[in-house]
Amino acid sequence: MSEAINRQVDHSHMQVSDQVAIDIRKMNKWYGTFHVLRDIDLTVYQGERIVIAGPSGSGKSTLIRCINRLEEHQAGHISVDGVELTSDIKNIDKVRSEVGMVFQHFNLFPHLTVLENCTLAPIWVRKTPKREAEATAMHFLEKVKIPDQAHKYPGQLSGGQQQRVAIARSLCMQPKIMLFDEPTSALDPEMIKEVLDTMIQLAEEGMTMICVTHEMGFAQAVANRVIFMDQGQIVEQNTPTEFFNNPKSERTKLFLSQILGH
Amino acid sequence: MSDTHAETVSFVRDTMLPSAPPPATQAGAVHWLRENLFAGPINTVLTIIGALIIWFLFSHYWDWFAHSVWNANSLSECRQIILETWGEGARGACFAVIRERWNQYVFGFYPPELYWRPTMAAGLLIVALVPVLFSSSLTIRRAVLAITAVVTLACMVALGSPAIWLGFTAVVMAGAIFASERNLSWLLPFSMLYPLMMIWFLWGGSAWGPIFILAGPVLGWVAWRLLAGRAPMIAVLAGILVTLLFWLFLSGPAAEDAQRLLPMGIEAVRSDRFGGFLLSVTIGVAGIAMSLPLGIVLALSRQSDMFLIKSLSVVFIEFIRGVPLITLLFVASLLLNYFLPPGTNFDIILRVIIMVTIFAAAYMAEVIRGGLAALPRGQYEAADALGLDYWKAQRLIILPQALKISIPGIVSTFIGMFKDTTLVTFVGLYDPLKSMSDAVRASIEWKGIYWEPYIFVGAIFFIICFAMSRYSMYLERRLQRDHK
């Protein structure tokens, strides 16, 4: 079990509303002839914190990448905040500007400073005036605790700092939903904690989050639902307590014994 | 026993060691010599062989250079001087030909009383390039602008420029220095307009020509503006179409009419008067300026998801790259005459520039495609995930990085293209290397001179190409973002 979570998580603002944020119905996806996602049904309500776990190749990342159309689904429906994802480019752009995404390898823009990374999308997509965008960016950089690095380039920061910049960059678009695609998998153990802290802080403020992660400590502390996937299907979903203490399917039991056993 | 064991195993460091200087054998001149020249038996042997080759070349050719004559009016006079100074059987270079034929090498057959015009054009070209090339360093800008201003004005005075153009140049130079100190972006409009001005300075003629050419894009912009709200794609096409149609059918007659109503212009110089380095630099600069944007467009098209655009670009690139440049130049000089409607006067230099440009652009496209391919997929995904559309993502995220990666390749292409401008000799233009040197040798005074013109032209090409290469290395260092 990860020891990265060592503080009390404040649950007072984590309220799940009955408004639907993401609705996925009978969604299927193929890579060529390979059936990656099979009949995915998932409804995410506003304010939910969902952790998706599963062995590698189970389709976790592909699933969340379908939510902002980095991957195209071939059958079924996905609607995000009431907007149906089709090949209509207008809808895609609309969804993308409402959904923030944090990647495993940060994907910061190396030719721009930290501050420029954060202000780029607000200025060019939201048409925010530069000064205002910079103020917002500084606000979020303070929140992820690196305002002093604002004028450095990403290449000059540590992995943990880069990932926090990436989180701040997404937040600058004031998204309604945040997607995390294995945000700590490329980090040294010492840096995982600072990124998880930032994510917990975000959860405490009531952000709707979907996290693909292997940090089970984070799942137990923050998530209100854990989803277990295998072979492109949702095998089990439950509250963290039930999921970890009382897994139903054999596959989940095996997975948990593998990752919690060492 | 167990006590000693515990002492050796358990250990806590209470002070950190300071960093120490490397041992003496790892630094200094001796270290460098051992590392680079005498690192091992093979290395030592190669060093000795290399030194022998250098000595051989030096001992054989040194007297030829040492005895060179810079001041003579003909080859026979040159030989006479060498004979008198260095005695029977001495050899010597006769670089006097460069001194005597300098103007011919630089300006070709441009009217001598108008030599100031290409000089002015070259000086202002540097001014126009400053905001593009030296945007980040005020020190370099100051040096470049000051030297350019002094040299250009001095040369123009020496070449007998009229006072009005001397004044014009001085004003532009002063304005450029002012803009460079205050706000460099004030110079950008001049840089944008300069290509047209430069064409006019070089070829001269009615001032209405360039003005009406400029009107083309303005009309295109109006067309785009009118349609942009309704159909963005069609608006772009309409803008381009309006511009092209205006250029093809209207701008020429309109310029003639305007000239008749209000004559305004400078003396025209025909293309066949161009030659030497004036010709090379004109073709080279135009080709460089146009092949980069065209190459970017081709590279992006080749990566496009749209089948038609992608195939057109692939066919274009592969066809142009598969054909020798000389073939394209022959097409420019001969075949186009058959295909174009009779009576069309399509300037030969313009035709050559177009061919050189598309040739370089095809190579450029592949170089840039390499840069695009080198970018991690994550950059595209991050741009998408933030909601940037295709053009914004390309402009703000992808191209700045891809072009930076491609700088060495891009500059190589530029250098190759600039050297290829000497091939225009095959379509009857007077390039400095072959045609111009042959023309010099054809005169009675310099009949029989062989190496000196080649060495001179080669040296000038080397200086220009080496400068481009150094600039690209400076640019790479400047754009480095990894370390502090």
XYZ file of C-alpha atoms in Angstrom:
746
model
C 0.000 0.000 0.000
C 1.265 3.427 -0.830
C 2.417 5.563 2.049
C 2.102 8.686 -0.022
C -1.134 9.719 1.654
C -0.302 10.775 5.167
C -2.765 13.459 5.953
C -6.385 13.650 6.893
C -8.528 14.255 3.840
C -11.244 16.832 4.340
C -14.462 15.439 2.906
C -16.701 18.392 3.762
C -16.851 19.832 0.213
C -16.866 16.535 -1.619
C -20.520 16.374 -2.488
C -21.901 14.334 -5.300
C -24.826 16.038 -6.978
C -27.466 14.261 -8.998
C -26.476 16.159 -12.144
C -24.869 13.970 -14.761
C -21.396 15.090 -15.851
C -20.462 12.246 -18.175
C -22.760 9.676 -19.637
C -21.307 6.710 -21.497
C -23.661 4.137 -22.960
C -22.852 0.903 -24.787
C -19.564 2.380 -25.948
C -17.304 0.203 -28.072
C -13.922 0.864 -29.563
C -11.610 -1.079 -31.839
C -7.979 -0.604 -32.809
C -8.136 -2.173 -36.262
C -9.701 -5.540 -35.500
C -8.703 -5.501 -31.839
C -11.712 -4.874 -29.610
C -10.290 -2.547 -26.940
C -13.428 -1.362 -25.173
C -16.525 -3.498 -24.986
C -19.965 -2.248 -24.057
C -18.833 0.351 -21.567
C -21.673 1.809 -19.516
C -20.696 4.517 -17.078
C -22.463 7.510 -15.597
C -20.439 10.062 -13.704
C -22.227 12.631 -11.552
C -20.910 16.066 -10.817
C -18.531 16.081 -7.873
C -17.678 12.402 -8.177
C -14.109 11.195 -7.720
C -13.656 8.003 -9.666
C -10.548 5.863 -9.693
C -10.124 3.403 -12.544
C -7.826 0.482 -11.808
C -6.886 -2.595 -13.726
C -4.004 -4.477 -15.292
C -2.078 -2.871 -18.155
C -3.799 -3.249 -21.499
C -7.209 -3.392 -19.882
C -8.372 -0.216 -21.673
C -8.343 2.209 -18.709
C -6.419 4.941 -20.487
C -8.295 4.404 -23.731
C -11.560 4.848 -21.860
C -10.695 8.231 -20.400
C -9.074 9.326 -23.647
C -12.406 8.680 -25.344
C -14.035 11.145 -22.977
C -12.213 14.101 -24.552
C -12.003 12.428 -27.929
C -8.261 11.918 -28.019
C -9.499 8.507 -29.129
C -12.530 8.004 -31.306
C -15.183 5.453 -30.298
C -16.861 3.463 -33.020
C -20.148 2.521 -31.403
C -22.322 3.729 -28.553
C -22.727 7.173 -27.055
C -20.631 9.486 -24.939
C -22.010 12.767 -23.775
C -20.048 15.169 -21.650
C -21.893 17.899 -19.789
C -24.829 17.361 -22.123
C -22.754 17.565 -25.324
C -22.775 14.413 -27.422
C -19.362 13.485 -28.821
C -19.630 12.889 -32.545
C -17.231 13.698 -35.333
C -18.622 17.241 -35.267
C -15.519 19.313 -34.610
C -17.491 22.040 -32.835
C -18.749 19.631 -30.195
C -15.283 18.169 -29.753
C -13.725 21.577 -29.194
C -16.496 22.470 -26.757
C -15.969 19.299 -24.736
C -12.207 19.675 -24.770
C -12.326 23.181 -23.393
C -14.535 21.966 -20.505
C -12.500 18.868 -19.703
C -8.966 19.124 -18.354
C -6.499 16.334 -18.865
C -3.279 15.412 -17.087
C -0.973 12.937 -18.805
C 1.478 10.368 -17.548
C 4.370 12.139 -19.264
C 3.156 15.678 -18.409
C 3.283 16.814 -22.059
C 4.213 20.354 -21.146
C 5.265 22.532 -24.056
C 9.059 22.658 -23.707
C 9.529 25.791 -25.814
C 7.295 27.905 -23.566
C 7.840 29.031 -19.997
C 5.712 27.614 -17.193
C 3.598 30.754 -17.226
C 3.181 30.669 -21.024
C 2.193 27.011 -20.801
C -0.581 28.028 -18.425
C -1.805 31.093 -20.307
C -1.667 29.701 -23.851
C -5.052 27.975 -23.975
C -6.984 30.655 -22.028
C -5.610 33.329 -24.382
C -6.074 31.456 -27.660
C -9.144 29.333 -26.937
C -11.070 31.365 -24.372
C -9.848 34.737 -25.736
C -9.008 35.884 -22.221
C -6.946 39.103 -22.150
C -3.285 38.343 -21.524
C -3.071 40.156 -18.212
C -6.116 38.390 -16.829
C -4.872 35.010 -18.058
C -1.550 35.615 -16.340
C -3.261 36.499 -13.076
C -5.328 33.297 -13.256
C -2.240 31.292 -14.099
C -0.344 32.698 -11.130
C -3.316 31.883 -8.912
C -3.242 28.230 -9.940
C 0.550 28.042 -9.833
C 0.324 29.227 -6.236
C -2.257 26.579 -5.588
C 0.105 23.857 -6.837
C 2.850 25.600 -4.828
C 5.283 26.583 -7.571
C 4.657 30.293 -8.315
C 8.414 30.940 -8.049
C 9.063 28.708 -11.092
C 6.699 30.645 -13.369
C 9.425 32.022 -15.630
C 11.452 28.854 -15.981
C 11.141 26.382 -18.808
C 9.669 22.921 -18.138
C 13.029 21.277 -18.829
C 14.463 23.020 -15.772
C 11.932 21.522 -13.356
C 11.766 18.166 -11.603
C 9.212 15.589 -12.677
C 6.928 16.307 -9.740
C 7.048 20.032 -10.417
C 6.333 19.464 -14.120
C 3.297 17.374 -13.296
C 2.005 20.064 -10.950
C 2.482 22.638 -13.719
C 0.499 20.333 -15.996
C -2.303 20.253 -13.442
C -2.208 24.045 -13.128
C -2.248 24.361 -16.934
C -5.445 22.317 -17.116
C -7.031 24.230 -14.245
C -6.387 27.541 -15.998
C -9.095 26.597 -18.498
C -11.466 26.378 -15.488
C -12.630 22.905 -16.476
C -15.699 21.217 -15.055
C -14.152 17.774 -15.205
C -10.543 16.648 -14.754
C -9.128 13.482 -16.269
C -5.906 12.013 -14.883
C -4.135 9.408 -16.981
C -1.660 7.695 -14.644
C -0.356 11.037 -13.393
C 2.214 9.573 -11.000
C 3.467 6.578 -12.983
C 6.465 8.393 -14.452
C 7.581 9.921 -11.163
C 10.168 9.081 -8.518
C 8.653 7.909 -5.226
C 9.612 11.164 -3.515
C 7.689 13.197 -6.064
C 4.546 11.107 -6.128
C 3.441 12.583 -2.828
C 3.515 16.207 -3.987
C 1.405 15.396 -7.023
C -1.086 13.327 -5.027
C -1.341 16.151 -2.499
C -2.305 18.510 -5.292
C -4.899 16.044 -6.570
C -6.352 15.556 -3.089
C -6.578 19.310 -2.671
C -8.486 19.467 -5.941
C -10.853 16.723 -4.786
C -11.434 18.547 -1.533
C -12.654 21.540 -3.512
C -15.308 19.422 -5.144
C -13.826 18.882 -8.632
C -15.280 16.067 -10.712
C -12.343 13.755 -11.322
C -11.629 10.519 -13.127
C -8.215 9.091 -12.320
C -6.516 6.145 -13.897
C -3.949 5.314 -11.243
C -2.211 2.560 -9.376
C -2.117 4.605 -6.166
C -4.526 2.581 -4.113
C -3.918 4.785 -1.053
C -5.252 7.704 -3.064
C -8.257 5.646 -4.139
C -9.102 4.764 -0.540
C -8.659 8.289 0.739
C -10.383 10.266 -1.999
C -12.474 8.198 -4.401
C -16.164 7.666 -3.909
C -16.142 4.930 -6.526
C -13.489 2.523 -7.744
C -13.872 0.913 -11.145
C -11.962 -2.199 -12.013
C -11.398 -2.997 -15.679
C -10.050 -6.025 -17.447
C -9.939 -6.900 -21.146
C -11.783 -3.767 -22.153
C -14.706 -4.276 -19.838
C -15.808 -2.905 -16.497
C -15.517 -5.944 -14.239
C -16.474 -4.420 -10.952
C -17.348 -1.061 -9.460
C -17.914 -0.230 -5.853
C -17.117 2.145 -3.014
C -13.441 2.002 -2.038
C -14.164 0.315 1.295
C -16.182 -2.461 -0.310
C -13.816 -2.722 -3.263
C -10.693 -3.235 -1.185
C -12.164 -5.198 1.715
C -14.759 -7.253 -0.040
C -13.973 -7.667 -3.760
C -16.603 -9.673 -5.601
C -15.004 -11.068 -8.748
C -12.108 -13.495 -8.828
C -10.225 -11.245 -11.259
C -10.424 -8.312 -8.837
C -9.248 -10.472 -5.961
C -6.265 -11.634 -7.994
C -5.423 -8.073 -9.051
C -5.650 -6.739 -5.519
C -3.528 -9.563 -4.140
C -0.922 -8.769 -6.816
C -0.651 -5.059 -6.197
C -1.272 -4.981 -2.452
C 0.636 -8.135 -1.648
C 4.217 -7.005 -2.042
C 34.941 -8.795 16.743
C 31.277 -8.018 16.565
C 32.063 -4.430 17.628
C 34.404 -3.805 14.693
C 31.875 -5.332 12.363
C 29.157 -3.029 13.617
C 31.481 -0.055 13.192
C 32.243 -0.865 9.545
C 28.650 -1.542 8.574
C 26.659 1.092 10.343
C 27.572 4.557 9.158
C 25.969 7.958 9.224
C 27.478 10.861 7.289
C 27.417 14.066 9.310
C 29.208 16.371 6.846
C 28.847 16.457 3.061
C 32.093 16.499 1.057
C 32.804 19.701 -0.924
C 33.411 19.236 -4.662
C 37.143 19.036 -5.472
C 39.002 20.185 -8.615
C 39.946 17.434 -11.118
C 43.535 16.085 -11.082
C 46.105 18.128 -13.069
C 46.465 15.525 -15.848
C 42.773 16.041 -16.696
C 43.103 19.684 -17.701
C 45.351 22.076 -19.624
C 47.145 22.052 -22.967
C 49.061 18.831 -22.367
C 45.844 17.040 -21.601
C 44.262 18.424 -24.767
C 47.232 17.286 -26.907
C 47.228 13.821 -25.415
C 43.504 13.483 -25.738
C 43.166 14.779 -29.306
C 46.452 14.214 -31.139
C 48.359 11.421 -29.427
C 45.693 9.318 -27.751
C 47.082 5.998 -29.004
C 49.326 4.483 -31.688
C 46.770 4.863 -34.504
C 45.867 8.360 -33.441
C 49.554 9.346 -33.334
C 50.241 7.913 -36.797
C 47.210 9.735 -38.235
C 48.362 12.976 -36.634
C 51.780 12.636 -38.272
C 50.288 11.782 -41.679
C 47.926 14.757 -41.390
C 50.797 17.079 -40.533
C 52.772 15.794 -43.545
C 49.856 16.388 -45.918
C 49.432 19.931 -44.644
C 53.164 20.542 -45.048
C 53.115 19.102 -48.579
C 50.257 21.366 -49.673
C 51.731 24.380 -47.983
C 55.233 23.922 -49.418
C 53.892 23.423 -52.950
C 51.466 26.296 -53.102
C 52.844 28.833 -50.719
C 55.134 30.524 -53.255
C 52.213 30.836 -55.652
C 50.228 32.751 -53.038
C 53.230 34.647 -51.702
C 54.098 35.948 -55.163
C 50.574 37.062 -55.945
C 50.072 40.317 -57.790
C 47.077 42.500 -56.946
C 47.739 45.446 -59.147
C 47.900 44.939 -62.913
C 45.721 45.565 -65.922
C 46.268 42.338 -67.823
C 47.639 38.857 -67.421
C 50.779 39.651 -69.412
C 51.468 42.678 -67.231
C 50.961 40.460 -64.223
C 53.483 37.907 -65.479
C 55.920 40.679 -66.252
C 55.713 41.952 -62.674
C 56.276 38.460 -61.269
C 59.244 37.942 -63.550
C 60.810 41.234 -62.578
C 60.226 40.852 -58.856
C 60.862 37.164 -58.262
C 63.155 36.244 -61.134
C 63.117 33.666 -63.903
C 60.911 30.599 -63.337
C 59.004 32.047 -60.362
C 55.260 31.454 -60.266
C 52.671 33.671 -58.743
C 48.939 34.204 -58.556
C 47.419 37.055 -60.452
C 44.626 38.248 -58.228
C 44.745 41.572 -60.017
C 41.941 40.189 -62.166
C 39.621 40.437 -59.167
C 40.550 44.011 -58.550
C 40.184 44.908 -62.205
C 36.939 42.979 -62.799
C 35.408 43.492 -59.345
C 32.391 45.425 -60.627
C 31.700 42.853 -63.287
C 31.774 40.060 -60.718
C 29.540 41.905 -58.294
C 27.039 43.628 -60.600
C 27.258 41.708 -63.860
C 26.249 43.965 -66.750
C 24.147 46.286 -64.607
C 24.481 49.878 -65.877
C 27.523 51.299 -64.010
C 25.794 54.613 -63.267
C 23.115 52.618 -61.382
C 25.458 50.438 -59.301
C 24.212 52.332 -56.252
C 20.795 50.742 -56.625
C 21.724 47.089 -55.927
C 24.007 48.407 -53.176
C 21.112 50.236 -51.561
C 18.889 47.193 -52.043
C 21.426 44.952 -50.290
C 21.871 47.351 -47.370
C 18.122 47.732 -46.862
C 17.723 43.953 -47.185
C 19.886 43.535 -44.105
C 17.763 46.122 -42.294
C 14.611 44.228 -43.277
C 16.117 40.974 -42.035
C 17.197 42.322 -38.656
C 13.833 41.879 -36.884
C 13.634 38.330 -38.238
C 17.200 37.205 -37.572
C 18.324 39.130 -34.513
C 15.178 39.690 -32.499
C 16.683 38.625 -29.197
C 19.965 40.473 -28.923
C 20.173 44.262 -28.817
C 23.977 44.156 -28.908
C 24.103 42.177 -32.136
C 21.399 44.388 -33.638
C 23.330 47.528 -32.806
C 26.491 46.176 -34.403
C 24.714 44.877 -37.520
C 22.691 48.040 -38.080
C 25.596 50.412 -37.429
C 27.958 48.574 -39.775
C 25.256 48.212 -42.442
C 24.350 51.894 -42.280
C 27.936 53.115 -42.534
C 28.997 50.690 -45.271
C 25.845 51.130 -47.361
C 25.885 54.916 -47.241
C 29.622 55.078 -47.905
C 29.310 52.757 -50.910
C 26.307 54.658 -52.250
C 28.215 57.938 -52.050
C 31.211 56.351 -53.765
C 28.976 54.943 -56.516
C 27.387 58.311 -57.166
C 23.907 57.783 -55.775
C 21.477 60.710 -56.239
C 20.996 62.730 -53.056
C 17.309 61.851 -52.770
C 17.982 58.099 -52.512
C 20.921 58.720 -50.228
C 18.531 60.628 -48.004
C 15.913 57.875 -48.247
C 18.427 55.228 -47.202
C 19.723 57.378 -44.359
C 16.180 57.933 -43.077
C 15.368 54.211 -43.203
C 18.630 53.350 -41.441
C 18.032 55.930 -38.734
C 14.450 54.722 -38.317
C 15.653 51.134 -38.060
C 18.184 52.014 -35.373
C 15.511 53.922 -33.478
C 13.036 51.010 -33.761
C 15.692 48.538 -32.724
C 16.358 50.540 -29.536
C 12.706 51.147 -28.675
C 10.426 48.483 -30.094
C 11.663 46.153 -32.779
C 8.174 45.250 -33.978
C 7.878 48.745 -35.532
C 10.299 47.462 -38.170
C 8.117 44.499 -39.147
C 5.883 46.395 -41.623
C 9.047 47.474 -43.443
C 10.281 43.872 -43.458
C 6.956 42.725 -44.902
C 6.928 45.349 -47.642
C 10.605 45.115 -48.432
C 10.526 42.166 -50.896
C 8.403 44.261 -53.247
C 10.554 47.355 -52.739
C 13.667 45.313 -53.388
C 12.301 44.018 -56.687
C 11.565 47.578 -57.702
C 15.011 48.839 -56.655
C 16.697 46.105 -58.688
C 14.619 46.111 -61.840
C 13.325 49.648 -61.619
C 10.594 50.829 -63.956
C 7.255 52.313 -63.068
C 6.475 52.522 -59.361
C 2.880 51.621 -60.208
C 3.801 48.001 -60.897
C 4.699 47.142 -57.304
C 1.851 49.281 -55.994
C -0.705 47.323 -58.006
C 0.945 44.027 -57.073
C 0.473 45.068 -53.468
C -3.168 45.800 -54.198
C -3.715 42.103 -55.078
C -3.440 40.723 -51.545
C -5.399 43.695 -50.232
C -8.302 42.816 -52.543
C -7.905 39.163 -51.592
C -8.122 40.139 -47.952
C -11.325 42.081 -48.628
C -12.819 39.030 -50.367
C -11.808 36.815 -47.448
C -13.232 39.295 -44.975
C -16.594 39.413 -46.758
C -16.988 35.633 -46.798
C -15.175 34.672 -43.595
C -18.297 34.825 -41.466
C -20.253 32.410 -43.631
C -17.820 29.830 -44.989
C -14.238 29.995 -43.694
C -12.784 27.476 -46.174
C -14.415 29.108 -49.204
C -13.347 32.526 -47.934
C -9.692 31.475 -47.890
C -9.973 30.052 -51.408
C -11.781 33.160 -52.644
C -9.095 35.378 -51.138
C -6.322 33.466 -52.902
C -8.279 33.319 -56.157
C -9.065 37.037 -56.196
C -5.402 37.844 -55.541
C -4.170 35.567 -58.314
C -6.752 36.731 -60.851
C -5.979 40.350 -60.087
C -2.269 39.730 -60.545
C -2.746 37.783 -63.768
C -5.221 39.984 -65.583
C -5.652 43.367 -63.973
C -2.525 44.578 -62.215
C -0.428 44.831 -65.419
C -2.812 46.971 -67.517
C -3.827 48.990 -64.468
C -0.189 49.826 -63.739
C 0.323 50.901 -67.356
C -2.713 53.154 -67.292
C -1.643 54.703 -64.016
C 1.839 55.273 -65.398
C 0.342 57.090 -68.385
C -1.775 59.295 -66.149
C 0.855 59.986 -63.548
C 4.379 58.959 -64.588
C 6.358 57.869 -61.586
C 9.349 55.599 -61.623
C 13.068 54.968 -61.894
C 15.119 53.770 -64.815
C 14.270 50.189 -65.748
C 16.994 47.549 -65.975
C 16.377 44.432 -68.056
C 16.988 40.965 -66.629
C 19.773 40.202 -69.098
C 21.852 42.936 -67.478
C 21.927 40.977 -64.215
C 24.944 38.816 -63.525
C 27.622 37.821 -61.079
C 26.902 37.879 -57.381
C 23.988 40.237 -57.884
C 22.247 37.453 -59.781
C 23.238 34.709 -57.331
C 22.166 36.670 -54.300
C 18.901 37.786 -55.913
C 17.935 34.229 -56.815
C 19.272 32.882 -53.524
C 17.469 35.365 -51.279
C 14.187 35.043 -53.164
C 14.449 31.250 -53.123
C 15.232 31.146 -49.415
C 12.446 33.528 -48.510
C 9.825 31.622 -50.502
C 10.945 28.012 -50.099
C 10.603 27.957 -46.319
C 6.889 28.838 -46.170
C 6.178 26.642 -49.194
C 8.108 23.803 -47.569
C 6.104 24.168 -44.354
C 2.841 24.033 -46.275
C 4.006 20.950 -48.187
C 5.180 19.200 -45.008
C 1.874 19.865 -43.258
C -0.063 18.735 -46.337
C 1.898 15.514 -46.427
C 0.873 14.842 -42.823
C -2.728 15.744 -43.523
C -5.617 13.318 -43.040
C -7.239 14.589 -46.212
C -6.428 12.155 -48.981
C -6.427 14.597 -51.887
C -4.194 17.157 -50.204
C -1.862 14.468 -48.957
C -1.518 12.785 -52.358
C -0.982 16.059 -54.189
C 1.772 16.970 -51.789
C 3.416 13.538 -51.986
C 3.349 13.588 -55.781
C 4.747 17.115 -55.896
C 7.550 16.423 -53.430
C 8.576 13.095 -54.930
C 8.436 14.417 -58.484
C 10.490 17.516 -57.786
C 13.013 15.625 -55.705
C 13.326 12.949 -58.337
C 14.318 15.368 -61.080
C 17.677 17.165 -61.361
C 17.547 20.919 -60.826
C 19.029 21.475 -64.269
C 16.048 19.735 -65.822
C 13.752 22.165 -64.044
C 15.877 25.074 -65.211
C 15.660 23.872 -68.809
C 11.919 23.606 -68.399
C 11.939 27.166 -67.119
C 13.983 28.508 -69.983
C 12.745 26.483 -72.949
C 9.538 24.553 -72.385
C 7.608 27.322 -70.676
C 8.051 29.386 -73.814
C 6.179 26.739 -75.796
C 3.379 26.336 -73.285
C 2.720 29.944 -72.442
C 0.545 31.938 -74.825
C 2.615 33.656 -77.533
C 3.650 37.160 -76.680
C 3.727 36.555 -72.951
C 6.828 38.111 -71.523
C 7.612 35.992 -68.534
C 10.904 37.168 -67.105
C 13.676 34.581 -67.219
C 15.006 35.393 -63.740
C 11.504 35.106 -62.324
C 11.106 31.729 -64.017
C 14.411 30.549 -62.594
C 13.478 31.795 -59.118
C 10.205 29.860 -59.272
C 12.000 26.669 -60.276
C 14.732 27.047 -57.666
C 12.070 27.768 -55.046
C 9.936 24.728 -55.729
C 13.059 22.594 -55.924
C 14.286 23.784 -52.520
C 10.760 23.639 -51.085
C 10.459 19.935 -51.878
C 13.632 19.228 -49.909
C 12.554 21.645 -47.208
C 9.247 19.828 -46.841
C 11.019 16.563 -46.095
C 13.390 18.219 -43.637
C 10.454 19.768 -41.795
C 8.528 16.499 -41.917
C 11.480 14.998 -40.066
C 11.080 17.683 -37.406
C 7.351 17.035 -37.176
C 7.930 13.311 -36.822
C 10.469 13.891 -34.061
C 7.893 15.567 -31.835
C 6.399 13.238 -29.238
C 2.717 12.405 -29.800
C 2.067 13.884 -26.384
C 2.567 17.388 -27.742
C -0.257 16.956 -30.254
C -2.446 15.360 -27.578
C -1.793 18.088 -25.025
C -2.649 20.733 -27.617
C -5.847 18.849 -28.523
C -6.775 18.300 -24.900
C -6.534 22.029 -24.221
C -9.015 22.685 -27.012
C -6.628 24.294 -29.514
C -7.811 23.823 -33.076
C -5.544 22.447 -35.813
C -4.123 25.775 -37.013
C -3.534 27.155 -33.542
C -1.906 23.929 -32.414
C 0.354 23.949 -35.462
C 1.272 27.581 -35.097
C 1.778 27.765 -31.349
C 2.903 24.290 -30.347
C 3.953 22.049 -33.209
C 5.747 24.234 -35.754
C 7.895 26.229 -33.319
C 9.276 22.986 -31.974
C 9.468 21.125 -35.285
C 11.228 24.028 -37.008
C 13.691 24.292 -34.140
C 14.539 20.616 -34.488
C 14.896 21.069 -38.252
C 17.197 24.115 -38.156
C 20.355 22.222 -39.232
C 18.491 20.591 -42.121
C 16.754 23.783 -43.162
C 20.005 25.731 -43.250
C 21.688 22.890 -45.152
C 18.959 23.166 -47.745
C 19.436 26.946 -47.913
C 23.180 26.538 -48.356
C 22.727 23.879 -51.027
C 20.225 26.045 -52.838
C 22.440 29.116 -52.727
C 25.325 27.170 -54.230
C 22.987 25.713 -56.855
C 22.279 29.216 -58.120
C 25.503 28.828 -60.123
C 23.644 26.289 -62.278
C 21.740 29.101 -63.952
C 24.743 29.267 -66.269
C 23.055 26.459 -68.226
C 20.110 28.617 -69.166
C 22.271 31.473 -70.345
C 22.358 33.588 -67.205
C 25.669 34.975 -66.012
C 26.424 33.197 -62.757
C 29.678 34.301 -61.105
C 31.440 30.937 -61.203
C 31.194 29.775 -64.799
C 29.631 32.299 -67.153
C 31.151 35.363 -65.570
C 34.610 33.832 -65.310
C 34.358 32.711 -68.940
C 33.349 36.226 -69.873
C 36.406 37.578 -68.076
C 38.652 35.058 -69.804
C 37.144 35.955 -73.155
C 38.692 39.405 -72.967
C 42.121 39.901 -74.465
C 43.625 41.162 -71.201
C 42.749 38.132 -69.111
C 42.872 35.338 -71.662
C 44.524 32.303 -70.059
C 43.830 33.106 -66.421
C 42.438 30.004 -64.774
C 42.549 29.402 -61.018
C 42.288 32.907 -59.655
C 38.638 33.614 -60.609
C 37.579 30.222 -59.274
C 39.404 30.789 -55.980
C 37.852 34.219 -55.636
C 34.287 33.090 -56.402
C 34.731 30.027 -54.210
C 35.942 32.200 -51.344
C 32.918 34.495 -51.566
C 30.539 31.524 -51.654
C 32.371 30.026 -48.701
C 32.069 33.221 -46.657
C 28.320 33.495 -47.284
C 27.618 29.797 -46.658
C 29.841 29.678 -43.589
C 28.017 32.714 -42.205
C 24.683 30.928 -42.705
C 26.039 27.865 -40.957
C 27.339 29.877 -37.988
C 24.043 31.717 -37.770
C 22.162 28.430 -37.581
C 24.378 27.295 -34.717
C 23.795 30.606 -32.929
C 20.062 30.175 -33.427
C 20.126 26.632 -32.064
C 21.967 27.775 -28.958
C 19.569 30.654 -28.511
C 16.526 28.403 -28.715
C 17.911 25.806 -26.348
C 15.486 25.395 -23.456
C 16.736 22.374 -21.518
C 19.249 23.872 -19.153
C 19.648 27.111 -17.310
